[in-house]
XYZ file of C-alpha atoms in Angstrom:
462
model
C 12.803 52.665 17.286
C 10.504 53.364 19.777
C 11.629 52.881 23.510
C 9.034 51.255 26.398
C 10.603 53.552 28.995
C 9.134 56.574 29.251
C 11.333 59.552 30.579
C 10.776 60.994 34.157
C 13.394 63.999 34.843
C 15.875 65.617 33.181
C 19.547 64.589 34.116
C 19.547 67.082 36.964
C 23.264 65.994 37.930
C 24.997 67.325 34.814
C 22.308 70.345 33.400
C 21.497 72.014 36.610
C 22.358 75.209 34.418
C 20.469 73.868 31.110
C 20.404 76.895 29.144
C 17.785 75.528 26.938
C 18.283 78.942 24.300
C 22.213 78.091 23.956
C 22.888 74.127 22.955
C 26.528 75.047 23.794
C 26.464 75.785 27.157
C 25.128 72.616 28.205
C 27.164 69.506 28.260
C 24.606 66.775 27.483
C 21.294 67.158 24.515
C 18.555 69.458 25.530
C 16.043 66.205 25.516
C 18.337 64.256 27.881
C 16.401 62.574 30.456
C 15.816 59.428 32.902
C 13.976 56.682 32.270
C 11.877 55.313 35.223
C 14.445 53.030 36.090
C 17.570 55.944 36.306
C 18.362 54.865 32.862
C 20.158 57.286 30.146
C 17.460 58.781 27.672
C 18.211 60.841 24.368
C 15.876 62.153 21.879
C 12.870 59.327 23.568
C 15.353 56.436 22.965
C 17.286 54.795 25.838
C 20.851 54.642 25.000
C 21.687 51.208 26.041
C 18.750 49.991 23.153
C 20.380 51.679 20.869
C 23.707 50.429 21.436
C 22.012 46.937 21.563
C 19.927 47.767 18.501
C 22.841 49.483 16.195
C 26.255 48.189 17.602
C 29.099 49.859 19.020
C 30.993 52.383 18.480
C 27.428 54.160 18.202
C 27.228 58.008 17.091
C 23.669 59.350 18.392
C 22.250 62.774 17.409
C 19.583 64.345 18.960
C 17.270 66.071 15.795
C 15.995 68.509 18.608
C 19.383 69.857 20.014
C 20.429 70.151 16.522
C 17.479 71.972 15.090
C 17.175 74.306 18.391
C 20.813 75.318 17.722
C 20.181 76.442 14.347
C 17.119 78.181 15.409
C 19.141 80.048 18.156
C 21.803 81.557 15.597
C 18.605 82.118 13.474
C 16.665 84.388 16.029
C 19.544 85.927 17.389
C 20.766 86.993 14.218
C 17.394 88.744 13.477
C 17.474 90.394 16.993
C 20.669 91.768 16.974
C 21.398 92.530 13.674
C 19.890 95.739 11.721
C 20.341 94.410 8.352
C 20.049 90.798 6.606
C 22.244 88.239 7.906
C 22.608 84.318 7.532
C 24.288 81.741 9.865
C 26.080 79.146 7.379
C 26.631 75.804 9.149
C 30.552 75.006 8.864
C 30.097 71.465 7.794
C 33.396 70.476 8.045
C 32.273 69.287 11.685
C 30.095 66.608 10.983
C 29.299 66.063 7.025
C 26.283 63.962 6.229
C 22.910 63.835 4.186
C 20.578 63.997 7.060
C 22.499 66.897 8.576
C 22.484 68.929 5.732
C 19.040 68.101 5.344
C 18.221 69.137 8.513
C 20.073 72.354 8.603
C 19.066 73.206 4.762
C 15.245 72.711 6.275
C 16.074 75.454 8.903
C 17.090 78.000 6.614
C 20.675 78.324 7.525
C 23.884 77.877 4.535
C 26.840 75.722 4.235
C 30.299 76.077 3.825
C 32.426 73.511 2.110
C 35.945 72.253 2.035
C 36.051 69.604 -0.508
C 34.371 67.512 -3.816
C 32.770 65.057 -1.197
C 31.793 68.102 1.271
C 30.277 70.297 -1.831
C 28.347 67.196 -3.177
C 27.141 66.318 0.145
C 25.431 69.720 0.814
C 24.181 69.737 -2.662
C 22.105 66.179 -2.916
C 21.704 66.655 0.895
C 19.352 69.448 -0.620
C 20.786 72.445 0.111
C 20.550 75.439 -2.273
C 23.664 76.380 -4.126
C 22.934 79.940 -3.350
C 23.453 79.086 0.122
C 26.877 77.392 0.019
C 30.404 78.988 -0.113
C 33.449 76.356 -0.577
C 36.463 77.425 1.398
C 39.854 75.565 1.000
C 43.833 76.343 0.996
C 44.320 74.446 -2.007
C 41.422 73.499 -3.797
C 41.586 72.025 -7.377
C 40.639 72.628 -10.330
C 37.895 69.864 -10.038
C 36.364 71.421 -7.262
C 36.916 75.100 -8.269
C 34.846 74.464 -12.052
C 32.035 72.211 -10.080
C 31.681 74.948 -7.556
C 31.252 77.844 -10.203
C 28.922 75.085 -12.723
C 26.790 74.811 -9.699
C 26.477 78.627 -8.812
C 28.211 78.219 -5.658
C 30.287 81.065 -4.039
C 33.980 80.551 -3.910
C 36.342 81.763 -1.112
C 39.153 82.833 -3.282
C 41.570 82.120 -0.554
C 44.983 82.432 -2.765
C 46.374 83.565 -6.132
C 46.538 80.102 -7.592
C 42.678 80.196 -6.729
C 42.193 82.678 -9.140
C 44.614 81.607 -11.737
C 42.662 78.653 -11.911
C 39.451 80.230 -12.239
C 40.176 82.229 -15.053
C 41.477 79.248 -16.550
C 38.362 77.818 -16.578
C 36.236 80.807 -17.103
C 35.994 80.850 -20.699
C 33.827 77.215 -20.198
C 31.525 78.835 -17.660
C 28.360 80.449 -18.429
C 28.321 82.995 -15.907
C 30.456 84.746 -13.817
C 31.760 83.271 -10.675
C 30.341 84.873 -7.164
C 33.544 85.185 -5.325
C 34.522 86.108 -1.326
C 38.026 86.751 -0.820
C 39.434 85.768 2.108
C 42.191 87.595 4.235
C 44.312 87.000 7.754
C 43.188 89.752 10.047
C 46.169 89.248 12.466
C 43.809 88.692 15.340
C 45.237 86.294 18.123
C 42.862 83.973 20.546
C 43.458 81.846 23.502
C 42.760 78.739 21.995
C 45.009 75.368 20.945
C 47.653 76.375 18.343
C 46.627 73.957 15.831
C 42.987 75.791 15.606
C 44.216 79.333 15.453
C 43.271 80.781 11.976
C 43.387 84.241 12.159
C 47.067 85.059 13.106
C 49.242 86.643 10.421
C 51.330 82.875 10.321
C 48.515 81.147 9.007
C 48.092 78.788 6.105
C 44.789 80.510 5.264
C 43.727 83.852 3.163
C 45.840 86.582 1.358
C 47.795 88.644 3.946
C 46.426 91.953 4.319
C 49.014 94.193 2.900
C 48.200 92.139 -0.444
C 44.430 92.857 -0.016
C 45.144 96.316 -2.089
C 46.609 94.359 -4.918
C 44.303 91.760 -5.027
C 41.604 93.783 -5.306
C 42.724 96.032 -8.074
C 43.407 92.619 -10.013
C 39.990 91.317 -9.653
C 38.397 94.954 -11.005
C 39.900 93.800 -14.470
C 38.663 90.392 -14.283
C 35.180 90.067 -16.286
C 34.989 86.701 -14.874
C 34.840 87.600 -11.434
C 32.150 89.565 -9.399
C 33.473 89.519 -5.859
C 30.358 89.804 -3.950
C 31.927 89.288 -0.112
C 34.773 89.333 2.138
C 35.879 86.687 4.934
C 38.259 85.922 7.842
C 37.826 83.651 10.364
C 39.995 83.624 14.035
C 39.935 80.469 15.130
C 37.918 78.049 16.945
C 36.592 76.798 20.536
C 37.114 80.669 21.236
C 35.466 81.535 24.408
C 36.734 85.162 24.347
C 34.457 88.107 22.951
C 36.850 90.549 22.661
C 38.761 89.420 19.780
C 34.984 89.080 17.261
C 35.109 93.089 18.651
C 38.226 93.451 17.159
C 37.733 91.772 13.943
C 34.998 93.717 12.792
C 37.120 96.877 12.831
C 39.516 95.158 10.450
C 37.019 94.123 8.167
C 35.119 97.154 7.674
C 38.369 98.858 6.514
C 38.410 96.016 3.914
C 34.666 96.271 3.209
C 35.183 100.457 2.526
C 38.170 99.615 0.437
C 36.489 97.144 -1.648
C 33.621 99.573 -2.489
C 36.233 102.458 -3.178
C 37.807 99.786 -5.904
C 34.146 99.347 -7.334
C 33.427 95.850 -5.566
C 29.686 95.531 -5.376
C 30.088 93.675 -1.720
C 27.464 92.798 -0.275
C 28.817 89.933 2.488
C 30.605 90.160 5.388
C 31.501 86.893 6.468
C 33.197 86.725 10.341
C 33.318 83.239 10.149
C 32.816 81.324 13.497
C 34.767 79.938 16.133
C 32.143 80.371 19.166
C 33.407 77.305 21.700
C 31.400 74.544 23.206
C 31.523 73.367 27.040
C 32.800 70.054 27.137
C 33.875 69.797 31.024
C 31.959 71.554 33.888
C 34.373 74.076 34.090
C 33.815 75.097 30.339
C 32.142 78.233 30.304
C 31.667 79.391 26.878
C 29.428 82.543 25.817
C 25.253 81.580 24.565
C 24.996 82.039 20.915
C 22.841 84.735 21.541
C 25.433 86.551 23.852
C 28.421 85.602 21.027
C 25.412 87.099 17.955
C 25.025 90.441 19.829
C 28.566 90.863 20.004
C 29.795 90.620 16.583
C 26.289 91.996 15.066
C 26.762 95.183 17.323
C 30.312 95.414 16.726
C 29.833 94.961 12.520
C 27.468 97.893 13.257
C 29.538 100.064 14.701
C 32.544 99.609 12.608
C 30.709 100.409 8.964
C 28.345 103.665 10.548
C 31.721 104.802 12.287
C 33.079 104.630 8.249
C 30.182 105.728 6.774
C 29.225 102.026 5.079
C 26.121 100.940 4.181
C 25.532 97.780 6.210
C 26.422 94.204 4.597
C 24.949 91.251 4.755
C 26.735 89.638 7.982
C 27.431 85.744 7.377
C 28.873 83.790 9.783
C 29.571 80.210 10.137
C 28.952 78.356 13.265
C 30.146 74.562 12.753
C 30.872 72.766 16.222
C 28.834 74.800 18.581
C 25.984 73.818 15.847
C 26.448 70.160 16.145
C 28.817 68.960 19.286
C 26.444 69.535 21.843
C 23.802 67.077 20.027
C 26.208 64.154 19.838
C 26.632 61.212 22.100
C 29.059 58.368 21.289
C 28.067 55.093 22.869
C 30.933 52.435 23.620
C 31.326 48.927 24.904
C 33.503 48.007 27.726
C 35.422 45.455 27.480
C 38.824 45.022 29.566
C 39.992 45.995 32.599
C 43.594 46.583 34.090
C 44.141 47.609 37.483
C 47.988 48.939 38.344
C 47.698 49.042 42.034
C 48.753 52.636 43.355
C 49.064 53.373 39.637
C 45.632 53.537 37.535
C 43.181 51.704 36.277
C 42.367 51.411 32.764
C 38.619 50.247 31.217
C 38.979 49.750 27.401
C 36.178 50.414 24.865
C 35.473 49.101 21.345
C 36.438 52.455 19.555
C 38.671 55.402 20.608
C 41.407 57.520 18.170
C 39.557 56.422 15.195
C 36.039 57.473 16.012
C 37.202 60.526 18.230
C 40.866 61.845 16.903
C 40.448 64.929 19.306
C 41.838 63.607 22.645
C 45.132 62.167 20.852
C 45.562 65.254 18.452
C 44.358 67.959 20.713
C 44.276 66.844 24.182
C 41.101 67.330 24.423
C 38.800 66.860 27.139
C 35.128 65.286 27.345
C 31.835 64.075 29.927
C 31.353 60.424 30.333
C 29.028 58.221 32.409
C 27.479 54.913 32.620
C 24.289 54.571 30.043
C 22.259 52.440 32.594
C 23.898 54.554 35.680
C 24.253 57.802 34.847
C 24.035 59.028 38.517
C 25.008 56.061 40.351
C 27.503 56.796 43.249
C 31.265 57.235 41.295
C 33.794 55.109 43.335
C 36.607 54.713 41.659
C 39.033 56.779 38.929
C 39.356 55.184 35.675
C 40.919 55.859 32.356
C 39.319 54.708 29.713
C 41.462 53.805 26.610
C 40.928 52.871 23.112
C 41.319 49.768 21.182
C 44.062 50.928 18.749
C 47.561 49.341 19.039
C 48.959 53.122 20.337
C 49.836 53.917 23.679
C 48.407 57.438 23.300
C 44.920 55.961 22.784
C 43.305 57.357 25.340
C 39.873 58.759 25.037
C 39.209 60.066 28.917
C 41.852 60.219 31.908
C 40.652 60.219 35.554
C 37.117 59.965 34.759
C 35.063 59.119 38.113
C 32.520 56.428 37.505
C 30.847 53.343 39.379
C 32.501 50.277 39.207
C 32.544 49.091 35.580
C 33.162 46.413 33.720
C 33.151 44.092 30.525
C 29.412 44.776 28.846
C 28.893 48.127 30.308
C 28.142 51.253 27.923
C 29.370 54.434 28.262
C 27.958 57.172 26.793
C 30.428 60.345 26.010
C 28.746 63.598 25.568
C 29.388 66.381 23.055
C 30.727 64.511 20.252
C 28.423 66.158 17.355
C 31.809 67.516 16.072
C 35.029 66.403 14.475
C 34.498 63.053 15.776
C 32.716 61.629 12.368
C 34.188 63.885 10.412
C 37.793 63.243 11.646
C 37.755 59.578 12.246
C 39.183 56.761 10.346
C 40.170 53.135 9.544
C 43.140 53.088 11.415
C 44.085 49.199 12.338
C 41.768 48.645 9.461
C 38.933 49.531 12.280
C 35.544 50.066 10.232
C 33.453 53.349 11.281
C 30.747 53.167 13.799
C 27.425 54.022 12.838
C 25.435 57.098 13.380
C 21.724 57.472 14.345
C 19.607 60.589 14.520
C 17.259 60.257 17.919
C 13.754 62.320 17.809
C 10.742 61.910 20.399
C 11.576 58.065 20.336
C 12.405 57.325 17.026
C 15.574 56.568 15.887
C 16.710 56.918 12.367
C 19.861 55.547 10.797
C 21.521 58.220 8.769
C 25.273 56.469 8.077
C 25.417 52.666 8.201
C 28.499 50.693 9.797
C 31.578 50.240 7.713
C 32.684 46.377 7.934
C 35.777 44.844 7.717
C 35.059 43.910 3.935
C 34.238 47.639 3.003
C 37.630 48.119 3.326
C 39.104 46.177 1.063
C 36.776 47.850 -1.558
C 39.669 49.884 -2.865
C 42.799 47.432 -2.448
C 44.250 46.262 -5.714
C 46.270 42.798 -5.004
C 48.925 42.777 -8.439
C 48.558 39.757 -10.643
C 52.392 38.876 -9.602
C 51.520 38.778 -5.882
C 48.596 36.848 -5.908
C 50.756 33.094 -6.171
C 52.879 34.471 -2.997
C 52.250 32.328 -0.065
C-alpha cells in the first residue's frame, strides 16, 4: 500500500533522543515521521490508512526498525567480541513467517519453545543449524523432531534426557545438546520474568551440574556442544550479565575437564526496552560490550580458550518495531473520578498490562502532537474490569472513530494474545518505505469454531 502523504519530520515530540544505533532506546520505529498534514507515519504508510485499509485491532511492524535491530546485535557482536559469536532471536516474542524470514535473512539464529515455534522457524527458512529449542517440559514429539531436523536441544532437565535416549536408537546421528543451568543471579525486574534465581522452574541447579555432566560423558548419543543460563528479562542493570559470566566460565572449564567438546556459551538475553519516557534502558551496543568483555575476562582469567558467545535477544529485537492501532469507540466520563475511552481490542491482543502491569506510549494517529487536554484511561473491550490497556494517558479530546496508535508492541503482544470472549486476533502488517505487506490475516468469528465438536446428543437441544 502505498500512501499519497509524503513524510516531512520525524516525530520530534517523542524521539528527541532517537538513538538511531539502539531500536530500544527509542519509544516509537526509527522511520516514524509526519505527514504534511501532522499525520502519524510508519515505515512510508500513514497509520490511519492502514487501520482503514486492514481493520482494527491492527499490529504494524516496521521491516526497517526490525532489520536495524538485528544489524545492531550483529555489529556489536563483531566489535566487541574477540572470538565468533551469534545473536539468536528469542522468538518466543513475536512468532511468525515473515519475521523469521526476516531475521533468518540477517544472519542471526532462533530459539524455540514449542512444535508450532520449531516449525515456524524452520519453513520460515531458517537453518536448523541456527536454532536451539528451549522448554521446561518439552515432549517427546518435539524432542525427536528437534534432533530429526539437526536442531540443538537445551537439555533443560533429566526427563529431557531420558527421553532422548529413548529415542536415540531411531536417530541417525547424535543429538547437539546445550545444557542449561540456574546461575543464582538476581535482577530488578517483575517476579514473574526472573529466570535466573536459584527458585526457578528452569535448568538443572548448579550443584547437579557435576553429575549431569559425568552422565552425559557415557552417553554415545549425546555430544553436548554448549552451555546456557539466562537471568531474566526487561533487565536494565549491567552488573548482573558481569556477574554471570564468572559463573559460567567455571561451568565452561568444568565441562572441558569432563571431556565436553564445548564450544557455546549461551548468556541468553534479557536486555530491556523503553516503553515510557522515563525508561532508560542500556543501547545494544553498550549491553554487547558488557557481556562480550566480561565472557573475556572470565575464560583468560581460567585459562579457557574462548567459546563461541550466543546470546538471545527476543523483545528488545522486535518491541520497539511494533505499533498496535485501535478504534475508539465509547466514552464514560465519572466527574471528579476518570474518564474512560474504550477501544476495539485490549487483554487479548496485549496480555501485558493485565498480567504485568505494564506500562506503554499512546497518541492520536491523525494528532500525534496536538495539544493533550484531558486524562483518559483507555480500556479494553473484554467483559473484565481489569481490562485496562493505558491509565492516565494525556491526549486531545477523543472520541468514537478516533485511532490510537500504541507504541512498542513488537513483543508478547501477538505472541501472548488470545480469543478470550471468543474475540478473533487482529491482523498484523509489516510497513517498508510505503508498502505494506500482510504477514498474518484476521481471525473471524467463524475461525473459531474450527475446532468445536457439537455431540450428536446435543444437537436436538433447543
Amino acid at each position: 500500500m502505498l500512501t499519497s502523504h509524503e513524510p516531512v519530520a520525524l516525530l520530534n515530540p517523542f524521539e528527541r533522543d532517537r538513538d538511531p544505533h539502539s531500536p530500544n532506546r527509542n519509544l516509537t520505529p526509527l522511520t516514524t515521521a509526519l505527514d504534511s498534514e501532522g499525520r502519524l507515519v510508519v515505515g512510508g504508510c500513514l497509520l490511519s490508512d492502514l487501520a482503514r485499509d486492514y481493520g482494527t485491532p491492527l499490529y504494524v511492524l516496521d521491516e526497517a526498525t526490525l532489520r536495524g535491530t538485528c544489524r545492531a546485535y550483529r555489529e556489536a557482536l563483531a566489535e566487541h567480541y574477540p572470538g565468533h559469536a551469534l545473536a539468536i532471536y528469542a522468538s518466543k516474542a513475536n512468532s511468525s513467517l515473515a519475521i523469521t524470514a526476516l531475521v533468518a535473512s540477517e544472519g542471526l539464529g532462533l530459539d524455540a519453545v514449542s512444535a508450532g515455534e520449531l516449525l515456524t522457524a524452520l519453513q520460515g527458512g531458517m537453518p536448523a543449524e541456527r536454532i536451539v529449542l528451549h522448554g521446561n517440559n518439552k515432549s517427546r514429539e518435539e524432542l525427536a523432531l528437534a534432533a530429526e531436523q539437526g536442531v540443538t536441544v537445551v537439555a533443560d532437565n533429566w526427563r529431557d534426557l531420558e527421553l532422548l535416549a529413548a529415542l536415540a536408537p531411531d536417530l541417525q546421528r547424535p543429538v547437539q545438546l546445550m545444557l542449561r543451568f540456574t546461575p543464582g543471579i538476581e535482577c530488578h525486574t517483575h517476579e514473574y520474568i526472573r529466570t535466573g534465581h536459584l527458585d526457578s522452574k528452569f535448568g538443572f541447579d548448579p550443584d547437579q551440574l557435576a553429575a549431569v555432566l559425568k552422565h552425559l560423558a557415557t552417553c554415545s548419543w549425546a555430544q553436548l556442544t554448549g552451555l546456557h543460563a539466562h537471568i531474566g528479562s526487561q533487565i536494565f542493570e549491567l552488573q548482573p550479565h558481569r556477574d554471570l559470566a564468572g559463573v559460567m566460565a567455571d561451568a565452561l572449564a568444568l565441562a572441558r575437564s569432563l571431556g565436553h567438546p564445548v564450544v557455546d556459551l549461551n548468556v541468553g538475553g534479557g536486555l530491556g526496552i523503553r516503553y515510557t519516557t522515563s525508561d532508560d534502558p542500556p543501547s545494544i551496543s553498550e549491553w554487547v560490550r558488557t557481556v562480550a568483555e566480561a565472557v573475556a575476562a572470565a575464560c583468560q582469567e581460567r585459562g579457557l580458550e574462548l567459546p563461541r558467545l550466543l546470546c538471545e535477544p527476543g523483545r528488545s529485537l522486535v518491541a520497539s518495531g511494533g505499533v498496535t492501532l485501535y478504534e475508539v469507540g465509547s466514552r464514560k466520563d465519572i466527574p471528579g473520578i476518570r474518564t474512560y475511552l474504550s477501544v476495539d481490542g485490549g487483554m487479548s491482543d496485549n496480555p501485558r498490562p493485565i498480567t504485568y502491569q505494564s506500562q506503554y506510549t499512546a497518541v492520536l494517529a491523525d494528532r500525534p502532537t496536538a495539544e493533550a487536554t484531558e486524562t483518559v484511561t483507555v480500556a479494553g473491550k473484554h467483559c473484565e474490569s481489569g481490562d485496562v490497556l493505558l491509565k492516565d494517558l494525556a491526549l486531545p479530546p477523543a472520541g468514537s472513530g478516533d485511532v490510537l496508535a500504541v507504541f512498542a508492541t513488537g513483543a508478547y503482544n501477538a505472541s501472548m494474545s488470545s480469543n478470550y470472549n471468543r474475540i478473533p486476533r487482529p491482523a498484523a502488517v509489516l510497513v517498508h518505505d510505503g508498502v505494506a505487506d500482510l504477514v498474518q490475516r484476521r481471525e473471524q468469528p467463524e475461525d473459531l469454531l474450527r475446532y468445536d465438536v457439537l455431540p450428536t446428543r446435543l444437537r436436538s437441544v433447543k
